[in-house]
């Protein structure tokens, strides 16, 4: 439970020495209470104060890791209800479900798609993160075998799913070194599952019948010394699951309720019978607070939109996304192809390159470093001026790539033509359209 | 120990706006964040308008052309098909042919097609210009006059055209989609200007400008969320208008709706991918606060309707 400023003040030395950088202990306590300062700034704090405050100053939703090595997945650590308040931090893990009663073909197909469906975008690699392995048959050998197979075949984290501690133990033995997530503890089996989580050093998912039961279970498990928990309120309708996600996030952030201060796990795979519907439900959990999202299948047509949703919602609003400056070849341009310049605001880059591509006129696109600002803003701020654009063109050696000396600048930056002409000796500056939608028509008319 | 479900209190409410000639559709009236039905009301489900172009669309991928292949050269037949075959709750007539950078058709022609479409359907009609102030000012004004009393939704009413189009909307009884470029302060400012001009608060919708999933959706998403927060928890009266998202044209122009499976096998089936991109864009806008979506593919619309049913049904 979080402490108030006054409660914290009582734990401090109350000497008003100012060594923490704040004039009084009370003011420092107030800053601590709202998370604006860290206790480490006070060199005189007692051990007792440190222990008590550690709890109060921990992030409201516990960050944890699933898996190991390069493909480790970080979830949790969220601090806000709405992304514009600061940012969402760790994007939810996307998992595909395989079970030990599935045909070999079904399993192999899912693992194959899990491994191969990967997309590059503005320097990010978008892909699914986890494979959830469910014990359905009740046969220990089958569950073990499937766990072994998945472990061997995939690059990514693993979720082991069974209510039966003996089955879980068998699978844990197989893939303990991958640090799988154990799913999970229920009211009935929690002691055994807790033991396994400790023994194998794994995170433990906890499933309640509802939020009341869930918060009871996590409180008990926490008392038992388990820290890395993932929670499931048991809701399997869209309406109830949405409500529970909101309640959990609010409970953790607004009320500092530690019993729900954990990443959640959601199961769209149990909420629809059609992959399109299911994936749409999954994107709701991207927007509304899912920590891990389990799907029954991944197909290019379904996973790609979902990964875009995740990328968009988890983009840090405090930092504009920027494309890397450079020279981009679109449609295999040659020495006679048009040369266009634009800014490196990622949105502008996407739209302009999309329109150039749509024109089917092979072109060179030069992306100038405008620190992620759009053309108009960058121009107003002097970052899309004649010299900056000229320097970029020289730096990227466009003159060596084309025979002509013509460059198309954005219509909104028409004012820089004069400066650019001076900067680039002998080049003809062409003013292109203001709106990217008019680029295809413009390029089709372009004469080298 | 029972878990205490944290609820928050709201002090504002979104305005209810009646659309169409006979007030056939009402939007707004929310007293809570989108779909937070456990702590407030959302008396009207979000409404989906279907896109109709005033001229045969260029560069639409086959996957979105197919459902309309028999009607794309006839806006009236197209609108009727949307209403009769696909159950469209509204129609959004996009006057793309008036674009001076395109076909540059005359305002008279726009008036003609708008009148015909309005007469052919019994659902509210959105009429959308081309975001070219010089042209929109003339076209939307003439459309407003010619369709007096139809209670059209006219857009995009940007700051450059708000006086002319706003005055025409007042004179001839239409509703306005106030359009600003992804900025809560500009959105508020334009609503204030419209109020000063004399446009009734019952006749304003907010268009915060939208983009597609994967192409900057997050900007519009957060602006919508912020508008709703201000409207519902900070009593910001000039932001308490229903939100309209004219989004289909953004989704269906992105590269990933146009690439075939042969072009990029990892992207999977082109038609299903396009449908899901459209449905997901729509869904995220709904979760951020949109009341009126402009959509295209009948299957994407169905997916969104089913999702809204699931989300709004307490079970």
CSV table of C-alpha atoms in Angstrom, one decimal, chain A residues 76-292:
chain,number,residue,atom,x,y,z
A,76,UNK,CA,4.4,-4.6,-17.0
A,77,UNK,CA,6.0,-1.4,-15.7
A,78,UNK,CA,3.1,0.7,-16.9
A,79,UNK,CA,2.5,4.0,-15.0
A,80,UNK,CA,-0.4,5.7,-16.8
A,81,UNK,CA,-4.0,5.1,-17.8
A,82,UNK,CA,-3.8,7.1,-21.1
A,83,UNK,CA,-0.8,7.1,-23.4
A,84,UNK,CA,-0.8,10.9,-23.7
A,85,UNK,CA,-0.2,11.3,-20.0
A,86,UNK,CA,3.3,10.0,-20.5
A,87,UNK,CA,3.7,6.9,-22.6
A,88,UNK,CA,2.8,3.2,-22.4
A,89,UNK,CA,6.1,1.4,-21.7
A,90,UNK,CA,6.3,-2.3,-22.5
A,91,UNK,CA,4.2,-3.4,-25.4
A,92,UNK,CA,2.1,-6.5,-24.8
A,93,UNK,CA,3.5,-9.9,-25.6
A,94,UNK,CA,1.6,-11.5,-28.5
A,95,UNK,CA,1.4,-15.3,-28.1
A,96,UNK,CA,0.0,-18.1,-30.2
A,97,UNK,CA,-1.6,-21.2,-28.7
A,98,UNK,CA,-0.7,-24.8,-29.4
A,99,UNK,CA,-2.0,-27.7,-27.5
A,100,UNK,CA,-1.1,-31.4,-27.1
A,101,UNK,CA,-4.3,-32.6,-28.7
A,102,UNK,CA,-3.7,-30.7,-31.9
A,103,UNK,CA,-2.5,-32.5,-35.0
A,104,UNK,CA,1.1,-32.3,-35.8
A,105,UNK,CA,0.3,-30.4,-38.9
A,106,UNK,CA,-1.6,-27.7,-36.9
A,107,UNK,CA,1.2,-27.3,-34.4
A,108,UNK,CA,3.9,-27.2,-37.1
A,109,UNK,CA,2.0,-24.6,-39.1
A,110,UNK,CA,1.6,-22.3,-36.1
A,111,UNK,CA,5.3,-22.6,-35.1
A,112,UNK,CA,6.4,-22.1,-38.7
A,113,UNK,CA,4.3,-18.9,-38.9
A,114,UNK,CA,5.4,-17.8,-35.5
A,115,UNK,CA,9.0,-18.0,-36.7
A,116,UNK,CA,8.6,-16.5,-40.2
A,117,UNK,CA,6.0,-13.7,-39.8
A,118,UNK,CA,8.3,-10.8,-39.1
A,119,UNK,CA,8.1,-7.2,-40.4
A,120,UNK,CA,10.6,-4.3,-40.5
A,121,UNK,CA,9.3,-0.9,-40.0
A,122,UNK,CA,11.1,2.4,-39.2
A,123,UNK,CA,14.0,0.4,-37.7
A,124,UNK,CA,11.8,-1.8,-35.6
A,125,UNK,CA,11.2,-5.5,-36.0
A,126,UNK,CA,7.6,-6.4,-35.5
A,127,UNK,CA,6.8,-10.0,-34.6
A,128,UNK,CA,4.9,-12.2,-32.2
A,129,UNK,CA,6.8,-13.0,-28.9
A,130,UNK,CA,5.5,-16.1,-27.2
A,131,UNK,CA,4.2,-19.6,-27.8
A,132,UNK,CA,1.6,-20.8,-25.3
A,133,UNK,CA,1.6,-24.6,-24.9
A,134,UNK,CA,-1.6,-26.0,-23.4
A,135,UNK,CA,-2.1,-29.4,-21.8
A,136,UNK,CA,-5.5,-30.6,-23.0
A,137,UNK,CA,-5.0,-34.3,-23.4
A,138,UNK,CA,-4.0,-34.9,-19.8
A,139,UNK,CA,-1.2,-37.1,-21.0
A,140,UNK,CA,2.1,-36.2,-19.4
A,141,UNK,CA,4.2,-37.7,-22.2
A,142,UNK,CA,2.3,-35.7,-24.9
A,143,UNK,CA,2.6,-32.4,-23.0
A,144,UNK,CA,6.3,-33.0,-22.3
A,145,UNK,CA,6.9,-33.9,-25.9
A,146,UNK,CA,5.2,-30.8,-27.2
A,147,UNK,CA,7.1,-28.5,-24.8
A,148,UNK,CA,10.3,-30.1,-26.0
A,149,UNK,CA,9.4,-29.6,-29.6
A,150,UNK,CA,8.4,-26.0,-29.2
A,151,UNK,CA,11.5,-25.2,-27.3
A,152,UNK,CA,13.6,-26.6,-30.0
A,153,UNK,CA,11.8,-25.1,-32.9
A,154,UNK,CA,11.1,-21.5,-31.9
A,155,UNK,CA,13.0,-18.3,-31.1
A,156,UNK,CA,10.9,-16.8,-28.4
A,157,UNK,CA,9.4,-17.1,-25.0
A,158,UNK,CA,7.1,-19.9,-23.8
A,159,UNK,CA,4.0,-20.1,-21.7
A,160,UNK,CA,3.1,-23.5,-20.2
A,161,UNK,CA,-0.6,-24.0,-19.6
A,162,UNK,CA,-2.0,-26.5,-17.2
A,163,UNK,CA,-3.9,-26.6,-14.0
A,164,UNK,CA,-2.3,-29.9,-13.0
A,165,UNK,CA,0.9,-29.4,-11.0
A,166,UNK,CA,2.3,-32.8,-12.0
A,167,UNK,CA,1.9,-32.0,-15.7
A,168,UNK,CA,3.4,-28.6,-15.1
A,169,UNK,CA,6.4,-30.0,-13.3
A,170,UNK,CA,7.1,-32.4,-16.2
A,171,UNK,CA,7.0,-29.5,-18.7
A,172,UNK,CA,9.0,-27.2,-16.5
A,173,UNK,CA,11.8,-29.8,-16.4
A,174,UNK,CA,11.9,-29.8,-20.2
A,175,UNK,CA,12.1,-26.1,-20.6
A,176,UNK,CA,13.2,-24.6,-17.3
A,177,UNK,CA,16.2,-23.0,-19.0
A,178,UNK,CA,13.9,-20.9,-21.2
A,179,UNK,CA,12.3,-19.3,-18.1
A,180,UNK,CA,8.7,-20.0,-19.2
A,181,UNK,CA,5.7,-18.4,-17.7
A,182,UNK,CA,3.7,-20.9,-15.7
A,183,UNK,CA,0.0,-20.6,-16.2
A,184,UNK,CA,-1.2,-21.1,-13.7
A,185,UNK,CA,-2.1,-20.9,-10.2
A,186,UNK,CA,-5.7,-21.2,-9.1
A,187,UNK,CA,-7.3,-21.3,-5.7
A,188,UNK,CA,-7.1,-25.0,-5.8
A,189,UNK,CA,-3.5,-25.6,-6.9
A,190,UNK,CA,-1.7,-22.5,-5.8
A,191,UNK,CA,0.6,-24.0,-3.3
A,192,UNK,CA,2.0,-26.6,-5.7
A,193,UNK,CA,2.3,-24.1,-8.5
A,194,UNK,CA,4.0,-21.6,-6.3
A,195,UNK,CA,6.5,-24.2,-5.4
A,196,UNK,CA,7.2,-24.9,-9.0
A,197,UNK,CA,7.6,-21.2,-9.8
A,198,UNK,CA,10.2,-20.9,-7.0
A,199,UNK,CA,12.0,-24.1,-7.9
A,200,UNK,CA,12.4,-23.2,-11.5
A,201,UNK,CA,12.7,-19.5,-11.1
A,202,UNK,CA,9.8,-18.8,-13.4
A,203,UNK,CA,7.1,-16.1,-13.4
A,204,UNK,CA,3.7,-17.4,-12.3
A,205,UNK,CA,0.3,-16.5,-13.9
A,206,UNK,CA,-2.6,-16.5,-11.4
A,207,UNK,CA,-6.2,-17.1,-12.5
A,208,UNK,CA,-9.1,-16.0,-10.3
A,209,UNK,CA,-12.8,-16.6,-10.9
A,210,UNK,CA,-13.2,-12.9,-10.6
A,211,UNK,CA,-11.3,-9.8,-9.4
A,212,UNK,CA,-12.1,-10.5,-5.7
A,213,UNK,CA,-10.7,-14.0,-5.8
A,214,UNK,CA,-7.7,-12.9,-7.9
A,215,UNK,CA,-6.6,-10.2,-5.6
A,216,UNK,CA,-6.9,-12.6,-2.7
A,217,UNK,CA,-4.7,-15.1,-4.5
A,218,UNK,CA,-2.0,-12.6,-5.4
A,219,UNK,CA,-2.0,-11.3,-1.9
A,220,UNK,CA,-1.3,-14.8,-0.6
A,221,UNK,CA,1.3,-15.6,-3.2
A,222,UNK,CA,3.1,-12.3,-2.5
A,223,UNK,CA,3.1,-13.2,1.2
A,224,UNK,CA,4.6,-16.5,0.2
A,225,UNK,CA,7.5,-14.6,-1.4
A,226,UNK,CA,6.5,-14.7,-5.0
A,227,UNK,CA,7.0,-11.4,-6.8
A,228,UNK,CA,6.8,-12.0,-10.5
A,229,UNK,CA,3.1,-12.6,-11.1
A,230,UNK,CA,0.9,-12.3,-14.2
A,231,UNK,CA,-2.8,-12.0,-13.6
A,232,UNK,CA,-6.0,-13.2,-15.2
A,233,UNK,CA,-9.4,-12.2,-13.8
A,234,UNK,CA,-11.1,-15.1,-15.5
A,235,UNK,CA,-13.3,-12.9,-17.6
A,236,UNK,CA,-14.0,-14.5,-21.1
A,237,UNK,CA,-16.5,-12.1,-22.5
A,238,UNK,CA,-15.4,-9.0,-24.3
A,239,UNK,CA,-17.5,-6.8,-22.1
A,240,UNK,CA,-16.4,-8.2,-18.8
A,241,UNK,CA,-12.7,-8.6,-19.8
A,242,UNK,CA,-12.7,-4.9,-20.9
A,243,UNK,CA,-14.1,-3.8,-17.6
A,244,UNK,CA,-11.7,-6.0,-15.6
A,245,UNK,CA,-8.7,-4.6,-17.5
A,246,UNK,CA,-9.8,-1.1,-16.7
A,247,UNK,CA,-10.4,-1.9,-13.1
A,248,UNK,CA,-7.0,-3.6,-12.7
A,249,UNK,CA,-5.1,-0.8,-14.3
A,250,UNK,CA,-7.0,1.8,-12.3
A,251,UNK,CA,-6.6,-0.2,-9.1
A,252,UNK,CA,-2.9,-0.4,-9.6
A,253,UNK,CA,-2.4,3.2,-10.6
A,254,UNK,CA,-5.0,5.3,-8.9
A,255,UNK,CA,-5.3,3.3,-5.7
A,256,UNK,CA,-1.8,1.8,-5.6
A,257,UNK,CA,-3.5,-1.6,-4.9
A,258,UNK,CA,-0.5,-4.0,-5.0
A,259,UNK,CA,-2.8,-7.0,-5.2
A,260,UNK,CA,-3.5,-6.1,-8.9
A,261,UNK,CA,-0.2,-4.4,-9.6
A,262,UNK,CA,0.9,-7.0,-12.2
A,263,UNK,CA,0.8,-7.4,-15.9
A,264,UNK,CA,-2.4,-9.1,-17.2
A,265,UNK,CA,-2.8,-12.0,-19.5
A,266,UNK,CA,-5.8,-12.0,-21.9
A,267,UNK,CA,-7.3,-14.8,-24.1
A,268,UNK,CA,-9.0,-13.5,-27.2
A,269,UNK,CA,-8.6,-17.1,-28.4
A,270,UNK,CA,-11.4,-18.1,-26.0
A,271,UNK,CA,-13.6,-15.1,-26.9
A,272,UNK,CA,-14.3,-15.7,-30.6
A,273,UNK,CA,-14.6,-18.6,-33.1
A,274,UNK,CA,-13.2,-16.7,-36.1
A,275,UNK,CA,-9.6,-15.4,-36.4
A,276,UNK,CA,-10.6,-12.0,-37.8
A,277,UNK,CA,-13.0,-11.4,-34.8
A,278,UNK,CA,-10.4,-12.7,-32.4
A,279,UNK,CA,-7.7,-10.5,-33.7
A,280,UNK,CA,-9.9,-7.5,-33.5
A,281,UNK,CA,-10.6,-8.4,-29.8
A,282,UNK,CA,-6.8,-8.7,-29.4
A,283,UNK,CA,-6.3,-5.1,-30.6
A,284,UNK,CA,-8.8,-4.0,-27.9
A,285,UNK,CA,-6.4,-5.5,-25.4
A,286,UNK,CA,-3.5,-3.7,-27.0
A,287,UNK,CA,-5.3,-0.4,-26.4
A,288,UNK,CA,-6.8,-1.4,-23.0
A,289,UNK,CA,-4.1,-2.7,-20.9
A,290,UNK,CA,-3.3,-6.3,-21.9
A,291,UNK,CA,0.1,-7.5,-20.8
A,292,UNK,CA,0.2,-10.8,-22.7
